[in-house]
CSV table of C-alpha atoms and ligand atoms in Angstrom, one decimal:
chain,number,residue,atom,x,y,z
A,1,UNK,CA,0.0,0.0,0.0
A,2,UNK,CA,1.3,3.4,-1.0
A,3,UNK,CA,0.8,6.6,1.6
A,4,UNK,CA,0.5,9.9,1.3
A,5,UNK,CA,1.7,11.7,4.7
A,6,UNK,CA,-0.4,15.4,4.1
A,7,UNK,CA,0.5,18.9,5.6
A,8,UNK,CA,3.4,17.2,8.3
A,9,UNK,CA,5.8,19.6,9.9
A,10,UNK,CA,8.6,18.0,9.1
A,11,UNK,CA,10.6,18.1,12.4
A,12,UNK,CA,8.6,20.9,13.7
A,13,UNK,CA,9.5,23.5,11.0
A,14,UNK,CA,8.1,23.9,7.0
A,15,UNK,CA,5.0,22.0,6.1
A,16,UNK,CA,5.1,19.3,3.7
A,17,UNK,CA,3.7,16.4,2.2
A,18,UNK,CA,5.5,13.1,2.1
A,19,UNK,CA,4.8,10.9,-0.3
A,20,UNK,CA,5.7,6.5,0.0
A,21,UNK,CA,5.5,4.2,-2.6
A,22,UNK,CA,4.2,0.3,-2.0
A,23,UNK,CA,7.6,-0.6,-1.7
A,24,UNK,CA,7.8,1.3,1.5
A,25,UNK,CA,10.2,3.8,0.1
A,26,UNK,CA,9.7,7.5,0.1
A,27,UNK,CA,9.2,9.0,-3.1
A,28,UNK,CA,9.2,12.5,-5.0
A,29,UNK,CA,5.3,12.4,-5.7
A,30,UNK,CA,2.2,11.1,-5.0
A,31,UNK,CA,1.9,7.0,-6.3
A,32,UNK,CA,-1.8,6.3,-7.7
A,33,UNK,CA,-4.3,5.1,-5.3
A,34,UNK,CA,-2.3,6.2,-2.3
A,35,UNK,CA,-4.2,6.4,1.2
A,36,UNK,CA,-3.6,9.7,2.1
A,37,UNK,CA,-3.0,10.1,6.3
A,38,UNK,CA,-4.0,13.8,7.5
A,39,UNK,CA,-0.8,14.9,9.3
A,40,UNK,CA,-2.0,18.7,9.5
A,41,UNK,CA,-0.5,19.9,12.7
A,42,UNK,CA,1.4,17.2,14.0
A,43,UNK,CA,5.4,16.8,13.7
A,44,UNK,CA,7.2,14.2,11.5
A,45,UNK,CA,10.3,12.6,13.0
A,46,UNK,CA,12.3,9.7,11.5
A,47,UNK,CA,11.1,6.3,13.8
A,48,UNK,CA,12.6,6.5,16.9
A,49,UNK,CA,14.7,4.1,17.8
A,50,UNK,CA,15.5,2.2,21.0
A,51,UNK,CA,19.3,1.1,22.0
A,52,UNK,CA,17.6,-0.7,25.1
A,53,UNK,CA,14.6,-2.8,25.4
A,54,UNK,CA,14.2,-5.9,27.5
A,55,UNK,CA,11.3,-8.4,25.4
A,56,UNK,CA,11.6,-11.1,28.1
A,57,UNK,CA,10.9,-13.6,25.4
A,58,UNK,CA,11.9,-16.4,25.3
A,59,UNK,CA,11.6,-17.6,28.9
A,60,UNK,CA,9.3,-14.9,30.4
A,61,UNK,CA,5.9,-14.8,27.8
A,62,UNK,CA,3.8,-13.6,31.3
A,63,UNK,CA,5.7,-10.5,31.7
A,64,UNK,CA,6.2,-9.5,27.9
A,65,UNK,CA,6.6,-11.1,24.2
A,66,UNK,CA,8.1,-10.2,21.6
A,67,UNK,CA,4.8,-9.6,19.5
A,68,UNK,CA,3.5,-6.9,23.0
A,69,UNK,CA,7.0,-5.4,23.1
A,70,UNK,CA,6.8,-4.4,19.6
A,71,UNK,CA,3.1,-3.4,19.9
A,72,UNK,CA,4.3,-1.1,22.5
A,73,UNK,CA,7.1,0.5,21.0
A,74,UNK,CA,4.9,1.4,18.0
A,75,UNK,CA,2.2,3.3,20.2
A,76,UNK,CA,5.4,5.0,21.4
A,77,UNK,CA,6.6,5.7,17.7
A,78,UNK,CA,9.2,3.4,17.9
A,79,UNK,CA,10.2,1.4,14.1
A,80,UNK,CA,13.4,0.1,15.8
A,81,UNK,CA,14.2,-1.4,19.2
A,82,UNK,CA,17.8,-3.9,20.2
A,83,UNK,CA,16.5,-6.6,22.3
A,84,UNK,CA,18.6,-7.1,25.5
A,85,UNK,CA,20.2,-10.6,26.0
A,86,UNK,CA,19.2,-11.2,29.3
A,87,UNK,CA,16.2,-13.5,28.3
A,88,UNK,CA,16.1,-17.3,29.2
A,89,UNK,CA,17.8,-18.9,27.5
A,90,UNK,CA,20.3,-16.2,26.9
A,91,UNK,CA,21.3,-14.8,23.4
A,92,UNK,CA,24.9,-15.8,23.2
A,93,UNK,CA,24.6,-18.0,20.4
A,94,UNK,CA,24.1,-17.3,16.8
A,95,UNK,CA,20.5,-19.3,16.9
A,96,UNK,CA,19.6,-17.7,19.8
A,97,UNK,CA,19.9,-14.1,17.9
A,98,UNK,CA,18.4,-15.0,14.8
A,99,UNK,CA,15.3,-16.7,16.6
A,100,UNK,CA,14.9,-13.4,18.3
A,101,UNK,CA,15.6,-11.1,14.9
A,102,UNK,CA,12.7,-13.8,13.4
A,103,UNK,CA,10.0,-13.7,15.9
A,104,UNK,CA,10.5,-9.5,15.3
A,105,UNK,CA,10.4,-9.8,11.4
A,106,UNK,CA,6.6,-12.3,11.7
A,107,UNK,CA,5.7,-9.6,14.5
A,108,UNK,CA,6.3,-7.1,11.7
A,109,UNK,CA,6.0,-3.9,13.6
A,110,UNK,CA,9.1,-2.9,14.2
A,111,UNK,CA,12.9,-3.5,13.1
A,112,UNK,CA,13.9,-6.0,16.4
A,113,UNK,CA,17.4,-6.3,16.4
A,114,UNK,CA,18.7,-8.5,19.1
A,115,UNK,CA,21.7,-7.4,20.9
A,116,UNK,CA,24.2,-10.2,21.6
A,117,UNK,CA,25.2,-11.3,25.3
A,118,UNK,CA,29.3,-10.4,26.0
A,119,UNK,CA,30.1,-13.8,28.0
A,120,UNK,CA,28.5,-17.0,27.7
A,121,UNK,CA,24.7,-17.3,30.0
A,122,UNK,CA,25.8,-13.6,31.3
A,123,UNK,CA,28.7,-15.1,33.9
A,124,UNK,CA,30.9,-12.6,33.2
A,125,UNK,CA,34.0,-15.2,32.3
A,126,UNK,CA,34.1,-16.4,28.5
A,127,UNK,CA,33.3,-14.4,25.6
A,128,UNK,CA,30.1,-15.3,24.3
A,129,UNK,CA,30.0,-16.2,20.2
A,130,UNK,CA,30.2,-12.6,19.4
A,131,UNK,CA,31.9,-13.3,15.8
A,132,UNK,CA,29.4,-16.1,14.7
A,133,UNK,CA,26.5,-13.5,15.7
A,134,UNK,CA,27.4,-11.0,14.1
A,135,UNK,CA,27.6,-13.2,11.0
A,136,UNK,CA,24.2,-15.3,11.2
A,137,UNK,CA,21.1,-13.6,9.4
A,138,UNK,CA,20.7,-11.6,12.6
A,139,UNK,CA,24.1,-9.7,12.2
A,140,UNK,CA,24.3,-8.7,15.4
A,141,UNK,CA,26.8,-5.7,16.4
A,142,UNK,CA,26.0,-4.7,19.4
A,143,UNK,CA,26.8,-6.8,22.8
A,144,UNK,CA,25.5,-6.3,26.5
A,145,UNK,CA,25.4,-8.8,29.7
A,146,UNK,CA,23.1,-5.8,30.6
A,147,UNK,CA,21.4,-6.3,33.7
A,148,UNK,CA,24.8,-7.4,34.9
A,149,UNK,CA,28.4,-5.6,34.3
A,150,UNK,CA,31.5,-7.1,32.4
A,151,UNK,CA,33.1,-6.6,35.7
A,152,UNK,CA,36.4,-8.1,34.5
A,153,UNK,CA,38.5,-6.1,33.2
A,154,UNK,CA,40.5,-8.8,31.2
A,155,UNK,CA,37.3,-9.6,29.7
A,156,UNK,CA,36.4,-6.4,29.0
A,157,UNK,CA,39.3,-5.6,27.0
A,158,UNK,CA,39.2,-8.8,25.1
A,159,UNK,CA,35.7,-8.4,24.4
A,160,UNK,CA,36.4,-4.7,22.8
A,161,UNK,CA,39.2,-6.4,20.7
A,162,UNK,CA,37.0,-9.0,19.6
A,163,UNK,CA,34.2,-6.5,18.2
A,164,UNK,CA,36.6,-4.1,17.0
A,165,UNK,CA,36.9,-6.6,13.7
A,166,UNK,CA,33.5,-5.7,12.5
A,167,UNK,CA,33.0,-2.4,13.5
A,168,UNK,CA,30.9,-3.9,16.7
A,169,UNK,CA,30.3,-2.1,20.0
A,170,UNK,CA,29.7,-3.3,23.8
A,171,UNK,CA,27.2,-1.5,25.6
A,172,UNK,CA,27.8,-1.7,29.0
A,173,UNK,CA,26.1,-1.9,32.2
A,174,UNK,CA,28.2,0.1,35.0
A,175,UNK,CA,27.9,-1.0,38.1
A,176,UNK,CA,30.7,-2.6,40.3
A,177,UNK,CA,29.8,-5.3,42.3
A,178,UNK,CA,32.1,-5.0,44.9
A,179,UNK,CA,31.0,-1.3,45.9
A,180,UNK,CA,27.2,-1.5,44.9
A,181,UNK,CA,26.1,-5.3,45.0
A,182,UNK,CA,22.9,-7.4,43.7
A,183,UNK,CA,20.7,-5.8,46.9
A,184,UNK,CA,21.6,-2.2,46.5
A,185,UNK,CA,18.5,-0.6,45.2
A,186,UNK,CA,18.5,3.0,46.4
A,187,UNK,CA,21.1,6.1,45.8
A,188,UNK,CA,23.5,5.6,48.4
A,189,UNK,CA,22.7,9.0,51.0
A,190,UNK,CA,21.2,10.1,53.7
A,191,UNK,CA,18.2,8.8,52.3
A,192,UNK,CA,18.9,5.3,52.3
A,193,UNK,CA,20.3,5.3,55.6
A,194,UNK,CA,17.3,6.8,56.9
A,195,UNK,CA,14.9,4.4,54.7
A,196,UNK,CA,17.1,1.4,55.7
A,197,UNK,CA,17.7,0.7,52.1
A,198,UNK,CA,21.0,-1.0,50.7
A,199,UNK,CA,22.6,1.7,49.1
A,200,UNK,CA,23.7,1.7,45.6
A,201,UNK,CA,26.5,4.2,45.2
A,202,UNK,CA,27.4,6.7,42.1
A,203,UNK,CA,30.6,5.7,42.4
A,204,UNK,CA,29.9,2.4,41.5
A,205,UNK,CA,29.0,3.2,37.9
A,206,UNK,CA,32.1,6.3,37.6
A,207,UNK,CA,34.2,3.7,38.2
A,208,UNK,CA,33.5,1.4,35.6
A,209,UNK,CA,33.1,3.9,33.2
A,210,UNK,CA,36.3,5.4,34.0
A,211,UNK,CA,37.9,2.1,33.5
A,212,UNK,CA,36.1,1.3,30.5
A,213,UNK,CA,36.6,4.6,28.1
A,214,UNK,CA,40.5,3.7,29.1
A,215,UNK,CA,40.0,0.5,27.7
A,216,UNK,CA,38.0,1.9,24.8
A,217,UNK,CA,41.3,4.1,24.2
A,218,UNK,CA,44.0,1.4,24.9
A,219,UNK,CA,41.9,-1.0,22.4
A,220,UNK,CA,40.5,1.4,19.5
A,221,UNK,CA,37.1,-0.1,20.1
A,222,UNK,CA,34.0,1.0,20.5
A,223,UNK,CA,32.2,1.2,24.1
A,224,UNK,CA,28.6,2.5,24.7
A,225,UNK,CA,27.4,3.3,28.2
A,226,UNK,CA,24.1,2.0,29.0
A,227,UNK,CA,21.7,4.4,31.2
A,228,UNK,CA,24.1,6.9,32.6
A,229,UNK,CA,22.7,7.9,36.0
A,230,UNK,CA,25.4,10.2,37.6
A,231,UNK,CA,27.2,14.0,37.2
A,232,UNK,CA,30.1,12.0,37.3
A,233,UNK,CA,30.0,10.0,34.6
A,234,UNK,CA,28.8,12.5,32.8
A,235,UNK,CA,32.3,14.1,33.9
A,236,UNK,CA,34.4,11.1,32.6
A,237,UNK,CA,32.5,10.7,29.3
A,238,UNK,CA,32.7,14.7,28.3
A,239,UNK,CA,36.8,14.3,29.3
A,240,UNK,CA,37.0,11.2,26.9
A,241,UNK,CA,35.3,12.2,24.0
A,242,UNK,CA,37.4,15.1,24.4
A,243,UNK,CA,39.8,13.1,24.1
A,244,UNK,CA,38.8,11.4,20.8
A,245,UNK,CA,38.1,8.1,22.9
A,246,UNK,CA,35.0,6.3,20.8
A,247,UNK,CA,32.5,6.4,23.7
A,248,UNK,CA,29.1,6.6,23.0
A,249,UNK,CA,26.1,6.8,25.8
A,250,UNK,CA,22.7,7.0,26.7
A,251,UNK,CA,20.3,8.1,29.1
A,252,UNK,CA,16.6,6.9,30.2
A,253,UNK,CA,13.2,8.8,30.2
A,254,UNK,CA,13.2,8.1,34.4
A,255,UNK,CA,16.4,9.4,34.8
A,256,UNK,CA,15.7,12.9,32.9
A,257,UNK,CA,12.6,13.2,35.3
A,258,UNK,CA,12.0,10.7,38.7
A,259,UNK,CA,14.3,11.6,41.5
A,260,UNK,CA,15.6,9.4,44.6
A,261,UNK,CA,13.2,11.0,47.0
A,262,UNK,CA,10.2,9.2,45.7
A,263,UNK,CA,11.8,5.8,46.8
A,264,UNK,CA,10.4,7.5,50.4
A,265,UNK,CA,7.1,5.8,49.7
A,266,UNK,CA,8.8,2.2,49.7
A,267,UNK,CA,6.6,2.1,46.2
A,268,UNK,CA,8.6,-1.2,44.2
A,269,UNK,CA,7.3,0.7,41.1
A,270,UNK,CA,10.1,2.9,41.2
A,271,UNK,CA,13.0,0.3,41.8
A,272,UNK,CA,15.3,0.3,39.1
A,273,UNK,CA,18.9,0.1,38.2
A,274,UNK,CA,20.6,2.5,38.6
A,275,UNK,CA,18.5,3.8,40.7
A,276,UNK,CA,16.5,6.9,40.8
A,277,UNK,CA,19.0,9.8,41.6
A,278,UNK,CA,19.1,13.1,43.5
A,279,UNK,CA,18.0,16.5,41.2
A,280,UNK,CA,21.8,17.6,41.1
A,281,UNK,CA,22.3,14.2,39.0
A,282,UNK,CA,18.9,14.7,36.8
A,283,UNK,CA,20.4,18.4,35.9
A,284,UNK,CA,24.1,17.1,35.0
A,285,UNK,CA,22.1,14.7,32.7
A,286,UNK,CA,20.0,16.7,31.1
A,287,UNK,CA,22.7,19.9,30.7
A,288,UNK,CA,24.8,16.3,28.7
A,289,UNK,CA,21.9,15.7,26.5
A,290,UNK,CA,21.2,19.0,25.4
A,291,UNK,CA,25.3,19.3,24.6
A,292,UNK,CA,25.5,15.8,23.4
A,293,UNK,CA,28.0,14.5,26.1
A,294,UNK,CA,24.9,12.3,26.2
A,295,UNK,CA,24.4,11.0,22.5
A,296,UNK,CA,20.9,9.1,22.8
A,297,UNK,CA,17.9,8.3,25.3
A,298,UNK,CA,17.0,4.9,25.9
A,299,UNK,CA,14.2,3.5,27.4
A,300,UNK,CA,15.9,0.2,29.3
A,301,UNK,CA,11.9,-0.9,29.2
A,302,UNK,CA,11.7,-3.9,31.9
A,303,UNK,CA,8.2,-5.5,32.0
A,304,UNK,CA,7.9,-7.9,34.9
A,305,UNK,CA,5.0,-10.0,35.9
A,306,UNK,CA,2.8,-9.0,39.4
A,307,UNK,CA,3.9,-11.6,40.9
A,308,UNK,CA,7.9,-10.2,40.5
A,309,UNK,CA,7.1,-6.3,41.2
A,310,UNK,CA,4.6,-6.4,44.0
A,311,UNK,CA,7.0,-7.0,46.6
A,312,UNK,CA,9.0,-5.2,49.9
A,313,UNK,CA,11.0,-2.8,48.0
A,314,UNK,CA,14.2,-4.7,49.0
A,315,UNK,CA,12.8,-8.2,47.2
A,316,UNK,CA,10.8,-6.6,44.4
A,317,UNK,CA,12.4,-6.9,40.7
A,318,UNK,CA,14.5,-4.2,39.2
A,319,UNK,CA,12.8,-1.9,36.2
A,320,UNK,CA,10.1,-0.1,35.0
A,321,UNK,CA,8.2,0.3,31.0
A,322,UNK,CA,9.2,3.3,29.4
A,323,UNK,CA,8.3,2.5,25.1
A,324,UNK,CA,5.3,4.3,25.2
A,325,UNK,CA,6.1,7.2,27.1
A,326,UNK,CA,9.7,7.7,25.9
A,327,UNK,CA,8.5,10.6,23.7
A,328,UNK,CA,6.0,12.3,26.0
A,329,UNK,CA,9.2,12.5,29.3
A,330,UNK,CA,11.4,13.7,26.8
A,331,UNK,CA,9.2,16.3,25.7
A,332,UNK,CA,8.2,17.3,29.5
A,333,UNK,CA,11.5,16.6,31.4
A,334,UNK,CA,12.9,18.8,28.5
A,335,UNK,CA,10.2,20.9,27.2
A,336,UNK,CA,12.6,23.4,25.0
A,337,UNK,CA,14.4,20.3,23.9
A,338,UNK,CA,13.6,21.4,19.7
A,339,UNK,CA,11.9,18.4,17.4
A,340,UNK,CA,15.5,18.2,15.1
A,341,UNK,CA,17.1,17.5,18.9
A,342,UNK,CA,14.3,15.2,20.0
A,343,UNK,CA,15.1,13.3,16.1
A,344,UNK,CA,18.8,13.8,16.8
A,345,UNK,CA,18.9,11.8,20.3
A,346,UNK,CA,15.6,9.4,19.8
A,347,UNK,CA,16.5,8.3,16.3
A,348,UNK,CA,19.4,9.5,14.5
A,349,UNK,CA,22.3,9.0,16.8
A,350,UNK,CA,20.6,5.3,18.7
A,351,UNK,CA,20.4,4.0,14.8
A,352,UNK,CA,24.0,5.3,14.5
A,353,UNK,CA,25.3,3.4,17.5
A,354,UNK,CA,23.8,0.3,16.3
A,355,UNK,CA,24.6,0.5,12.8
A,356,UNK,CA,21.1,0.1,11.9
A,357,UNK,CA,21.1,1.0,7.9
A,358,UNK,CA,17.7,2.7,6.9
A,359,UNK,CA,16.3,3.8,10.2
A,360,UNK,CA,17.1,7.4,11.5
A,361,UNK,CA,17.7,8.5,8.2
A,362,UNK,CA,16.0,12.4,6.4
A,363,UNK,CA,12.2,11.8,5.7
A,364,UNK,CA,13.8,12.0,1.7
A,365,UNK,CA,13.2,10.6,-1.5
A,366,UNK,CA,15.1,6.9,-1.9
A,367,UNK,CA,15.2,6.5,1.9
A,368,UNK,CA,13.0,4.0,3.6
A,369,UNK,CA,9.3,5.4,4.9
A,370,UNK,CA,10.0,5.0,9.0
A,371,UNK,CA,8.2,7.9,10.7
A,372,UNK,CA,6.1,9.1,13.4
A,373,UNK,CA,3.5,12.2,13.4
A,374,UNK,CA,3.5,13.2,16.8
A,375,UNK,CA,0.7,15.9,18.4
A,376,UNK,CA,3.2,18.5,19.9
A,377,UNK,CA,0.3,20.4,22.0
A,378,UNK,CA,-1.1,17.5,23.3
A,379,UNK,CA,-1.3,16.3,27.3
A,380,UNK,CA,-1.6,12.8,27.8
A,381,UNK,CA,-2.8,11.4,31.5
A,382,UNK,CA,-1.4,8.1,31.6
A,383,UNK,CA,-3.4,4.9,32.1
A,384,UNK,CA,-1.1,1.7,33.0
A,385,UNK,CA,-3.9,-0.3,31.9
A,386,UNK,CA,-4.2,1.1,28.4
A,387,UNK,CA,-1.2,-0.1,27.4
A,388,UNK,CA,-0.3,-3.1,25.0
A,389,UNK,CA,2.9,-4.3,27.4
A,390,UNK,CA,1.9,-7.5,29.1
A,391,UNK,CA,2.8,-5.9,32.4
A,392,UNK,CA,1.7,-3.0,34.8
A,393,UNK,CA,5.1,-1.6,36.1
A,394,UNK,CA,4.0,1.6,34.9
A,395,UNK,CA,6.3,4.7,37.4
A,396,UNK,CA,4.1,7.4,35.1
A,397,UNK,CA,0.5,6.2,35.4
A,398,UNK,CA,-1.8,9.1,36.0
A,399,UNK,CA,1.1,11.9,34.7
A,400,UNK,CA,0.3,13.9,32.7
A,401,UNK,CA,2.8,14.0,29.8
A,402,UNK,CA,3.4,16.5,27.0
A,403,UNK,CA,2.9,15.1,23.6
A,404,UNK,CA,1.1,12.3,21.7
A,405,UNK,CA,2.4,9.7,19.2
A,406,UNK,CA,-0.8,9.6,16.5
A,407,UNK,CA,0.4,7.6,13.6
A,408,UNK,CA,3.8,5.1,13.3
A,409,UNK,CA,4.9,4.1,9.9
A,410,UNK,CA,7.3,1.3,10.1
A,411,UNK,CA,8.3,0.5,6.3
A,412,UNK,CA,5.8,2.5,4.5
A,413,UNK,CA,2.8,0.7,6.9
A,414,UNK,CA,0.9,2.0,9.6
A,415,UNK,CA,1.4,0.7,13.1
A,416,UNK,CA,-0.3,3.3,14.6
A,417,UNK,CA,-3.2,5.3,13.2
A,418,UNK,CA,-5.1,7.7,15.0
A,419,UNK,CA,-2.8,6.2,18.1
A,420,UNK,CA,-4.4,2.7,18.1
A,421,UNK,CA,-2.3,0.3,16.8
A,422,UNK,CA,-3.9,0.0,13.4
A,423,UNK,CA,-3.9,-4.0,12.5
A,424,UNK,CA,-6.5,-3.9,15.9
A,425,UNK,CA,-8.3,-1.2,14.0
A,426,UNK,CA,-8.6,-3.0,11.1
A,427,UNK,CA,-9.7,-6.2,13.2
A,428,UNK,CA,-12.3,-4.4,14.8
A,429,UNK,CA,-14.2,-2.3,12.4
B,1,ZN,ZN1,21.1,-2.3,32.8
């Protein structure tokens, strides 16, 4: 089906029509019998894209499959998301990666590309089969035992020589285990002290980032720091790229917005790693994103079932979903944030890091059609139980949230229309 995108603001400034053929391409002019989608009013962006998405499939279908992971990430205007390793089994093996890249492609909603385990079932010891992932159908090139850190330093550095090869990158997850541990779950202060909480240090992460963008140098390779959380590493990643150093990183929605002091409630909805930070943090992170210190945001969506979340706050799961309302915290943590920066760190630079060829690329002629017309005026009260995740761990229900995703085109097709997912349209009318 061919599409004709009508009176779109193309990244908030001139109006134009966009025009896709029914090869899902866009195109100088309008194909014959083209559906035409009224855009008058509402912002084209390139797809968004997502360096950090946990599907939980296989191994945990109650909490979130691949199929209601991708739904989701549509109704937030997502065409792209890299699917974290930490499933069960884990993806450290070329099948493993291309059953995950398949089960996205028969979804068909957005680009799934799964991200490689670094070490073999996440144990942190031998190298996972990084070189045969990246070459099965998958073609894998970005690696993460995310949800745990490559806390070894020799297997760090062997890891970044081993992606180096094919241009391949390790997104890490920055958090020493010897100063903050599996039971730290709350900035380490006089707040956790006074809640009783196991404290979870910003040193922690500095540390390992320190170590790793000197690794990064000392190699040549490529690192990427997953959900930076502190001024300091903020501090560490300016001085590196400063330095040249290939370091890339990225920040959550939560972090831009939720700070440490709503942990006061004992609420499990809110427990995450890294945790929740103080303001001073959530300012340093923002000031990086705005000067690109801080090249992308990431949602690090973690579904998890009841039965996981609705604990004490000390035995409750880590994580919180985050694809549909990436968009909307952007636009209100950062509300002079302009469209071309929203496209720059939601689209452009996460398909950069990946190496994801097509998406991220100028709404042109000759590229492929992945966009979303998002309502810029629009406030949005959350509902946790409108949404098409398969869990509830919702830290924004009944916010209000600035902006509204209204159509997703992922290759030339709607996702989204009217901001329904539009195969459930179709079903139902
Ligand atoms: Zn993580």
């Amino acid at each position: 089906m061919s599409l004709v995108i009508k009176g779109a603001s193309l990244l908030g400034e001139e109006t134009v029509d966009l025009f896709v053929d029914d090869t899902g391409t866009f195109v100088d002019a309008a194909p014959a019998g083209a559906e035409t989608v009224d855009a008058s009013g509402l912002v084209a962006l390139p797809g968004l894209v997502d360096l950090h998405t946990h599907l939980r499939e296989p191994g945990r279908e109650d909490a979130e499959t691949i199929l209601t992971g991708s739904q989701a990430a549509a109704l937030g205007g997502y065409t792209a998301v890299l699917a974290m390793a930490n499933t069960s089994p884990v993806t450290d093996t070329a099948e493993a990666a291309t059953r995950v890249w398949e089960l996205g492609r028969e979804a068909g909603l957005v680009h799934v590309q799964p991200v490689g385990a670094v070490t073999r079932g996440l144990a942190g010891e031998e190298l996972a089969e990084l070189g045969l992932m990246h070459r099965s159908r998958a073609r894998v090139t970005v690696f993460s035992d995310d949800g745990k850190c490559v806390h070894d330093a020799r297997v760090m550095r062997r890891a970044l020589e081993y992606v180096k090869a094919f241009g391949g990158v390790v997104s890490q997850h920055s958090q020493d285990p010897s100063l903050a541990g599996p039971a730290a779950c709350c900035h380490e202060g006089e707040l956790s002290g006074r809640l009783g909480l196991p404290g979870w240090p910003g040193i922690a992460e500095e540390v390992v980032v320190a170590r790793d963008v000197m690794l990064a140098r000392h190699t040549g390779s490529r690192v990427h720091v997953a959900h930076v959380s502190t001024a300091g590493s903020v501090e560490v990643i300016r001085w590196a790229k400063a330095q040249g150093i290939s370091v890339t990183a990225e920040v959550t929605p939560h972090h831009l917005l939720l700070t440490t002091d709503l942990l006061t409630g004992y609420d499990p909805t809110y427990k995450v790693n890294p945790p929740l930070r103080p303001q001073e943090d959530v300012a340093a992170l923002r000031a990086a994103l705005l000067d690109g210190t801080i090249d992308a945001v990431a949602t690090d969506h973690a579904p998890h079932a009841r039965h996981d979340k609705e604990h004490a706050f000390v035995d409750a799961a880590f994580g919180m979903l985050g694809l549909e309302t990436a968009l909307g915290v952007v636009r209100t943590a950062l509300p002079d944030l302009s469209w071309a920066d929203v496209a720059r760190v939601m689209s452009v630079a996460p398909a950069r890091i990946a190496g994801l060829a097509g998406q991220g690329q100028p709404l042109a002629p000759g590229n492929p059609a992945h966009v979303v017309l998002v309502d810029p005026d629009a406030t949005v009260t959350v509902d946790r139980d409108a949404s098409a995740s398969l869990s509830r761990n919702n830290p924004w229900h009944g916010r209000a949230l600035t902006s509204q995703v209204v159509h997703t085109v992922y290759a030339g097709r709607l996702t989204v229309r009217d901001g329904a997912l539009a195969q459930a349209g179709a079903l139902s009318s």
